[in-house]
Short mmCIF file of C-alpha atoms in Angstrom, two decimals:
data_model
loop_
_atom_site.label_atom_id
_atom_site.label_comp_id
_atom_site.label_asym_id
_atom_site.label_seq_id
_atom_site.Cartn_x
_atom_site.Cartn_y
_atom_site.Cartn_z
CA MET S 1 0.00 0.00 0.00
CA GLN S 2 2.78 2.39 0.93
CA LYS S 3 4.46 1.73 -2.44
CA ASN S 4 1.21 2.32 -4.31
CA ILE S 5 0.66 5.66 -2.54
CA GLU S 6 4.26 6.79 -2.92
CA ASP S 7 4.39 5.83 -6.62
CA THR S 8 1.29 7.96 -7.15
CA LEU S 9 2.64 10.87 -5.09
CA SER S 10 5.90 10.84 -7.05
CA LYS S 11 3.84 11.85 -10.10
CA VAL S 12 2.33 14.89 -8.35
CA THR S 13 4.11 17.91 -9.77
CA LEU S 14 3.98 21.68 -9.66
CA GLY S 15 5.40 22.90 -12.95
CA GLU S 16 8.00 20.23 -13.61
CA LYS S 17 9.03 19.70 -10.00
CA VAL S 18 7.80 16.76 -7.95
CA VAL S 19 6.16 18.00 -4.75
CA PRO S 20 8.11 16.61 -1.76
CA PHE S 21 6.15 14.19 0.43
CA ALA S 22 6.46 12.15 3.60
CA ARG S 23 4.38 9.72 5.59
CA LEU S 24 2.86 11.15 8.81
CA HIS S 25 5.39 13.95 9.35
CA TYR S 26 7.48 16.12 7.02
CA THR S 27 10.76 17.40 8.39
CA GLY S 28 12.08 19.29 5.34
CA LYS S 29 12.03 23.02 4.64
CA SER S 30 10.02 23.19 1.40
CA PRO S 31 7.29 25.87 1.23
CA LEU S 32 5.10 23.27 -0.46
CA PHE S 33 4.86 19.68 0.71
CA ILE S 34 2.53 16.72 1.12
CA VAL S 35 2.01 14.48 4.13
CA TYR S 36 0.06 11.25 3.69
CA SER S 37 -1.42 8.94 6.28
CA ILE S 38 -3.64 5.88 6.35
CA LEU S 39 -6.78 6.90 8.18
CA THR S 40 -8.62 3.59 8.50
CA GLU S 41 -8.82 0.15 6.98
CA LEU S 42 -12.13 -1.64 7.41
CA PRO S 43 -13.14 -5.13 6.29
CA GLU S 44 -15.91 -4.96 3.73
CA VAL S 45 -16.87 -8.20 2.02
CA CYS S 46 -16.77 -11.30 4.23
CA SER S 47 -17.43 -14.96 3.52
CA ASP S 48 -17.31 -17.83 6.03
CA ASP S 49 -16.71 -15.24 8.74
CA THR S 50 -13.47 -14.20 7.02
CA PRO S 51 -12.97 -10.76 5.48
CA GLU S 52 -12.09 -10.97 1.80
CA THR S 53 -11.80 -7.32 0.88
CA SER S 54 -11.13 -4.20 2.86
CA VAL S 55 -11.51 -0.50 2.21
CA VAL S 56 -8.51 1.67 2.91
CA THR S 57 -9.05 5.36 3.57
CA ILE S 58 -6.10 7.71 3.23
CA ASP S 59 -5.55 11.40 3.87
CA ILE S 60 -3.35 13.46 1.58
CA ASP S 61 -2.47 16.68 3.41
CA ILE S 62 -1.15 19.50 1.26
CA TYR S 63 0.67 22.41 2.89
CA ALA S 64 1.61 25.51 0.88
CA LYS S 65 2.70 29.05 1.64
CA VAL S 66 1.19 30.30 -1.63
CA LEU S 67 -2.52 29.76 -2.28
CA GLN S 68 -2.10 29.27 -6.04
CA ASN S 69 0.44 26.49 -5.43
CA LEU S 70 -2.02 24.79 -3.08
CA ILE S 71 -4.79 24.98 -5.69
CA GLU S 72 -2.55 23.57 -8.45
CA THR S 73 -1.27 20.78 -6.20
CA VAL S 74 -4.79 19.81 -5.08
CA LYS S 75 -5.70 19.50 -8.77
CA SER S 76 -2.62 17.39 -9.54
CA VAL S 77 -3.20 15.10 -6.52
CA LYS S 78 -6.80 14.43 -7.57
CA ILE S 79 -5.84 13.67 -11.18
CA ARG S 80 -3.02 11.31 -10.16
CA PHE S 81 -4.93 9.41 -7.48
CA ILE S 82 -8.06 8.99 -9.58
CA GLU S 83 -5.83 7.71 -12.43
CA ALA S 84 -4.36 5.22 -9.94
CA GLY S 85 -7.83 3.83 -9.14
CA TRP S 86 -8.59 5.69 -5.92
CA THR S 87 -12.02 7.14 -5.20
CA TRP S 88 -12.10 10.77 -4.12
CA ILE S 89 -14.15 11.05 -0.90
CA ASP S 90 -13.90 14.66 0.23
CA ASP S 91 -11.84 17.77 0.85
CA SER S 92 -11.36 19.45 4.20
CA PRO S 93 -11.91 23.18 4.54
CA GLU S 94 -8.86 25.32 3.76
CA ILE S 95 -7.12 26.10 7.04
CA PHE S 96 -4.61 28.93 7.47
CA GLU S 97 -2.00 28.38 10.17
CA ASN S 98 -1.26 31.69 11.86
CA GLU S 99 2.02 30.54 13.41
CA THR S 100 3.63 29.04 10.29
CA GLY S 101 1.87 30.84 7.43
CA PHE S 102 0.98 27.54 5.75
CA ILE S 103 -2.37 27.02 4.08
CA HIS S 104 -3.51 23.43 4.59
CA ARG S 105 -6.03 21.24 2.87
CA THR S 106 -6.73 17.52 3.33
CA ILE S 107 -8.01 15.35 0.49
CA THR S 108 -9.42 11.95 1.40
CA PHE S 109 -9.40 8.95 -0.93
CA GLU S 110 -10.60 5.37 -0.60
CA LYS S 111 -9.65 2.15 -2.34
CA GLU S 112 -10.86 -1.40 -2.02
CA ARG S 113 -8.32 -4.20 -1.93
CA MET S 114 -8.22 -7.96 -1.60
CA ILE S 115 -7.43 -9.32 1.81
CA ASN S 116 -4.23 -11.10 0.72
CA SER S 117 -2.76 -7.67 0.14
CA TRP S 118 -4.23 -6.61 3.51
CA GLN S 119 -1.94 -9.13 5.13
CA GLN S 120 1.04 -7.31 3.71
CA SER S 121 2.42 -4.40 5.67
CA VAL S 122 0.67 -1.08 5.19
CA MET Y 1 -45.43 -10.44 -33.33
CA ALA Y 2 -44.31 -10.52 -29.70
CA LYS Y 3 -46.49 -8.67 -27.22
CA MET Y 4 -45.60 -7.38 -23.81
CA ASP Y 5 -47.75 -6.06 -20.99
CA TYR Y 6 -46.38 -3.76 -18.37
CA GLU Y 7 -47.69 -3.83 -14.83
CA MET Y 8 -46.93 -1.01 -12.49
CA PRO Y 9 -46.20 -1.81 -8.81
CA GLU Y 10 -49.52 -0.27 -7.89
CA ALA Y 11 -49.69 -1.61 -4.34
CA LEU Y 12 -46.30 -0.08 -3.54
CA MET Y 13 -47.21 3.19 -5.22
CA ASP Y 14 -50.45 3.35 -3.21
CA LYS Y 15 -48.50 2.69 -0.04
CA LEU Y 16 -46.01 5.45 -0.88
CA GLU Y 17 -48.83 7.90 -1.56
CA GLU Y 18 -50.46 6.92 1.71
CA LEU Y 19 -47.18 7.50 3.51
CA VAL Y 20 -46.72 10.90 1.92
CA ASP Y 21 -50.23 11.79 3.11
CA ASP Y 22 -49.43 10.47 6.57
CA GLY Y 23 -46.20 12.41 6.63
CA VAL Y 24 -43.32 10.25 5.36
CA ASP Y 25 -41.26 13.17 6.60
CA ASN Y 26 -41.64 11.63 10.04
CA MET Y 27 -39.68 8.57 8.92
CA PHE Y 28 -36.78 10.65 7.61
CA SER Y 29 -36.83 12.86 10.71
CA GLU Y 30 -36.71 9.80 12.94
CA MET Y 31 -33.85 8.33 10.89
CA ALA Y 32 -31.80 11.54 11.06
CA GLY Y 33 -32.48 11.92 14.78
CA GLU Y 34 -31.50 8.36 15.73
CA ALA Y 35 -28.42 8.23 13.47
CA GLY Y 36 -27.34 11.63 14.77
CA LYS Y 37 -27.59 10.45 18.40
CA ILE Y 38 -25.40 7.40 17.69
CA LEU Y 39 -22.74 9.42 15.87
CA TYR Y 40 -22.81 12.21 18.46
CA SER Y 41 -22.13 9.72 21.21
CA ALA Y 42 -19.28 8.06 19.21
CA ILE Y 43 -17.70 11.44 18.44
CA LYS Y 44 -17.78 12.37 22.13
CA GLU Y 45 -16.18 9.06 23.00
CA ASN Y 46 -13.44 9.72 20.43
CA ILE Y 47 -12.88 13.25 21.77
CA ARG Y 48 -11.85 11.67 25.08
CA LYS Y 49 -9.13 9.72 23.24
CA SER Y 50 -7.95 12.43 20.83
CA PHE Y 51 -7.51 15.43 23.14
CA LYS Y 52 -5.23 15.86 26.13
CA ASN Y 53 -7.79 18.21 27.72
CA PRO Y 54 -11.08 16.99 26.32
CA ASP Y 55 -13.44 18.82 28.72
CA ILE Y 56 -13.80 22.05 26.76
CA PHE Y 57 -14.38 20.10 23.52
CA LEU Y 58 -16.91 17.81 25.18
CA ARG Y 59 -18.81 20.79 26.57
CA ARG Y 60 -18.75 22.71 23.29
CA CYS Y 61 -19.66 19.79 21.02
CA VAL Y 62 -23.37 20.12 20.30
CA ILE Y 63 -26.02 18.42 18.22
CA THR Y 64 -28.94 20.28 16.68
CA LYS Y 65 -32.55 19.18 16.56
CA VAL Y 66 -33.67 17.59 13.30
CA TYR Y 67 -34.20 20.31 10.69
CA THR Y 68 -35.08 20.50 7.00
CA SER Y 69 -32.27 21.64 4.70
CA ASP Y 70 -32.73 24.78 2.61
CA LYS Y 71 -32.07 25.61 -1.00
CA GLY Y 72 -28.33 25.76 -1.49
CA ASP Y 73 -27.63 22.85 0.84
CA PRO Y 74 -26.16 19.75 -0.84
CA ILE Y 75 -29.58 18.07 -0.77
CA GLU Y 76 -32.66 20.26 -0.67
CA GLU Y 77 -35.42 19.51 1.82
CA ALA Y 78 -33.52 16.66 3.45
CA LYS Y 79 -33.95 15.91 7.12
CA CYS Y 80 -30.67 16.68 8.86
CA VAL Y 81 -28.91 17.04 12.16
CA LYS Y 82 -25.66 18.92 12.58
CA ILE Y 83 -22.90 18.08 15.05
CA SER Y 84 -20.63 21.06 15.57
CA PHE Y 85 -18.42 22.99 17.97
CA LEU Y 86 -19.50 26.32 19.38
CA GLY Y 87 -17.72 29.15 21.18
CA TYR Y 88 -14.12 30.01 21.96
CA ILE Y 89 -11.40 28.42 24.04
CA PRO Y 90 -11.35 30.25 27.38
CA GLY Y 91 -8.07 32.06 28.04
CA SER Y 92 -6.79 31.61 24.46
CA PRO Y 93 -4.87 34.56 22.95
CA LYS Y 94 -6.95 37.26 21.23
CA THR Y 95 -5.53 38.07 17.81
CA LYS Y 96 -6.48 40.28 14.87
CA ASN Y 97 -8.01 37.30 13.07
CA TYR Y 98 -9.67 35.91 16.21
CA PRO Y 99 -10.52 38.88 18.47
CA LYS Y 100 -12.62 36.68 20.78
CA GLY Y 101 -9.92 34.02 21.14
CA THR Y 102 -9.40 30.73 19.32
CA PRO Y 103 -12.68 29.25 18.06
CA VAL Y 104 -13.24 25.75 19.46
CA SER Y 105 -14.17 24.62 15.93
CA LEU Y 106 -10.73 25.74 14.62
CA ALA Y 107 -8.89 23.81 17.34
CA ALA Y 108 -11.09 20.78 16.64
CA ALA Y 109 -10.35 21.00 12.89
CA ALA Y 110 -6.60 21.21 13.65
CA ARG Y 111 -6.87 17.99 15.67
CA GLU Y 112 -9.03 16.27 13.05
CA TYR Y 113 -6.80 17.18 10.08
CA GLY Y 114 -3.45 17.91 11.81
CA THR Y 115 -1.20 20.91 11.15
CA SER Y 116 2.26 21.34 9.65
CA THR Y 117 3.72 20.91 13.15
CA GLU Y 118 1.16 18.70 14.91
CA ALA Y 119 0.00 15.20 14.03
CA LYS Y 120 -3.67 14.61 13.28
CA ARG Y 121 -5.85 12.58 15.66
CA PRO Y 122 -9.07 12.16 13.69
CA PHE Y 123 -12.16 11.78 15.86
CA MET Y 124 -15.10 12.81 13.65
CA ARG Y 125 -14.55 11.03 10.34
CA VAL Y 126 -13.50 7.79 12.02
CA ALA Y 127 -16.74 7.86 14.02
CA VAL Y 128 -18.77 8.04 10.82
CA SER Y 129 -16.75 5.42 8.90
CA GLY Y 130 -16.33 3.07 11.86
CA SER Y 131 -18.68 0.83 13.81
CA ALA Y 132 -20.87 3.74 14.96
CA GLY Y 133 -21.55 4.58 11.32
CA LYS Y 134 -22.62 1.00 10.70
CA ARG Y 135 -24.84 1.07 13.81
CA ALA Y 136 -26.43 4.30 12.56
CA VAL Y 137 -27.24 2.69 9.20
CA GLU Y 138 -28.72 -0.37 10.97
CA GLU Y 139 -30.88 1.89 13.12
CA MET Y 140 -32.10 3.76 10.04
CA LYS Y 141 -32.99 0.44 8.37
CA LYS Y 142 -35.01 -0.56 11.43
CA ILE Y 143 -36.95 2.70 11.22
CA GLN Y 144 -37.56 2.14 7.52
CA GLU Y 145 -38.88 -1.36 8.27
CA LYS Y 146 -41.25 0.12 10.82
CA TYR Y 147 -42.76 2.35 8.11
CA PHE Y 148 -42.43 -0.19 5.27
CA PRO Y 149 -43.02 -3.54 6.98
CA GLU Y 150 -42.06 -6.55 4.91
CA ASP Y 151 -45.18 -8.56 4.05
#
């Protein structure tokens, strides 16, 4: 799952530059970055009391100092994740952080997967 | 030449008309009210786990009565309840943007979605997508069965 998300994120660009990203916490200095996290994973289809598929929900958090860069990156994230078979669930409100000057928006996606891949590490 | 007759589900249509006359709105109101109560309780439970000092958030987290949505809402004339945060955090700094202090809803959103310096601890969305969400759907089905009993 991590590979799938990171492969998709590595195609998210602003101009020709890939937007830097990290899982859970970004420690770099870029004025534009993405943090992703797995929100939940819930069993969906079960047979013989055993889950066969699960639905993974992920958050893609975009932080930008410039509003236009945030807007462009949100667009690029949606295009890339939908291309990769994810379903767009919703967007958070835009939040301005007074202390850091970052504008922040969360985009949530979901994807169903077979349980044999659930047994692999997320 | 082949011939086909169409039969409309008249009994069901009569029942629906009867329900509209009797106020099918009551069914939707009941559904929204019961589902809202389940989710409200799950959200409050999650607040206890997600915040170091949950008291202010528990006090300021409110649920409305069932209301009918207006034009401009995502679905017009739907029966709804809203769970939201009201007021300001007591003793929080008063700034140009927030002259009355930090809104509780802003602090709650920062915890739900995280910030560039603080990790997220979602408590609202996980309540809806988790077992409470499933319980809410089950409860709504039960209410539907009460109005549309299976023959």
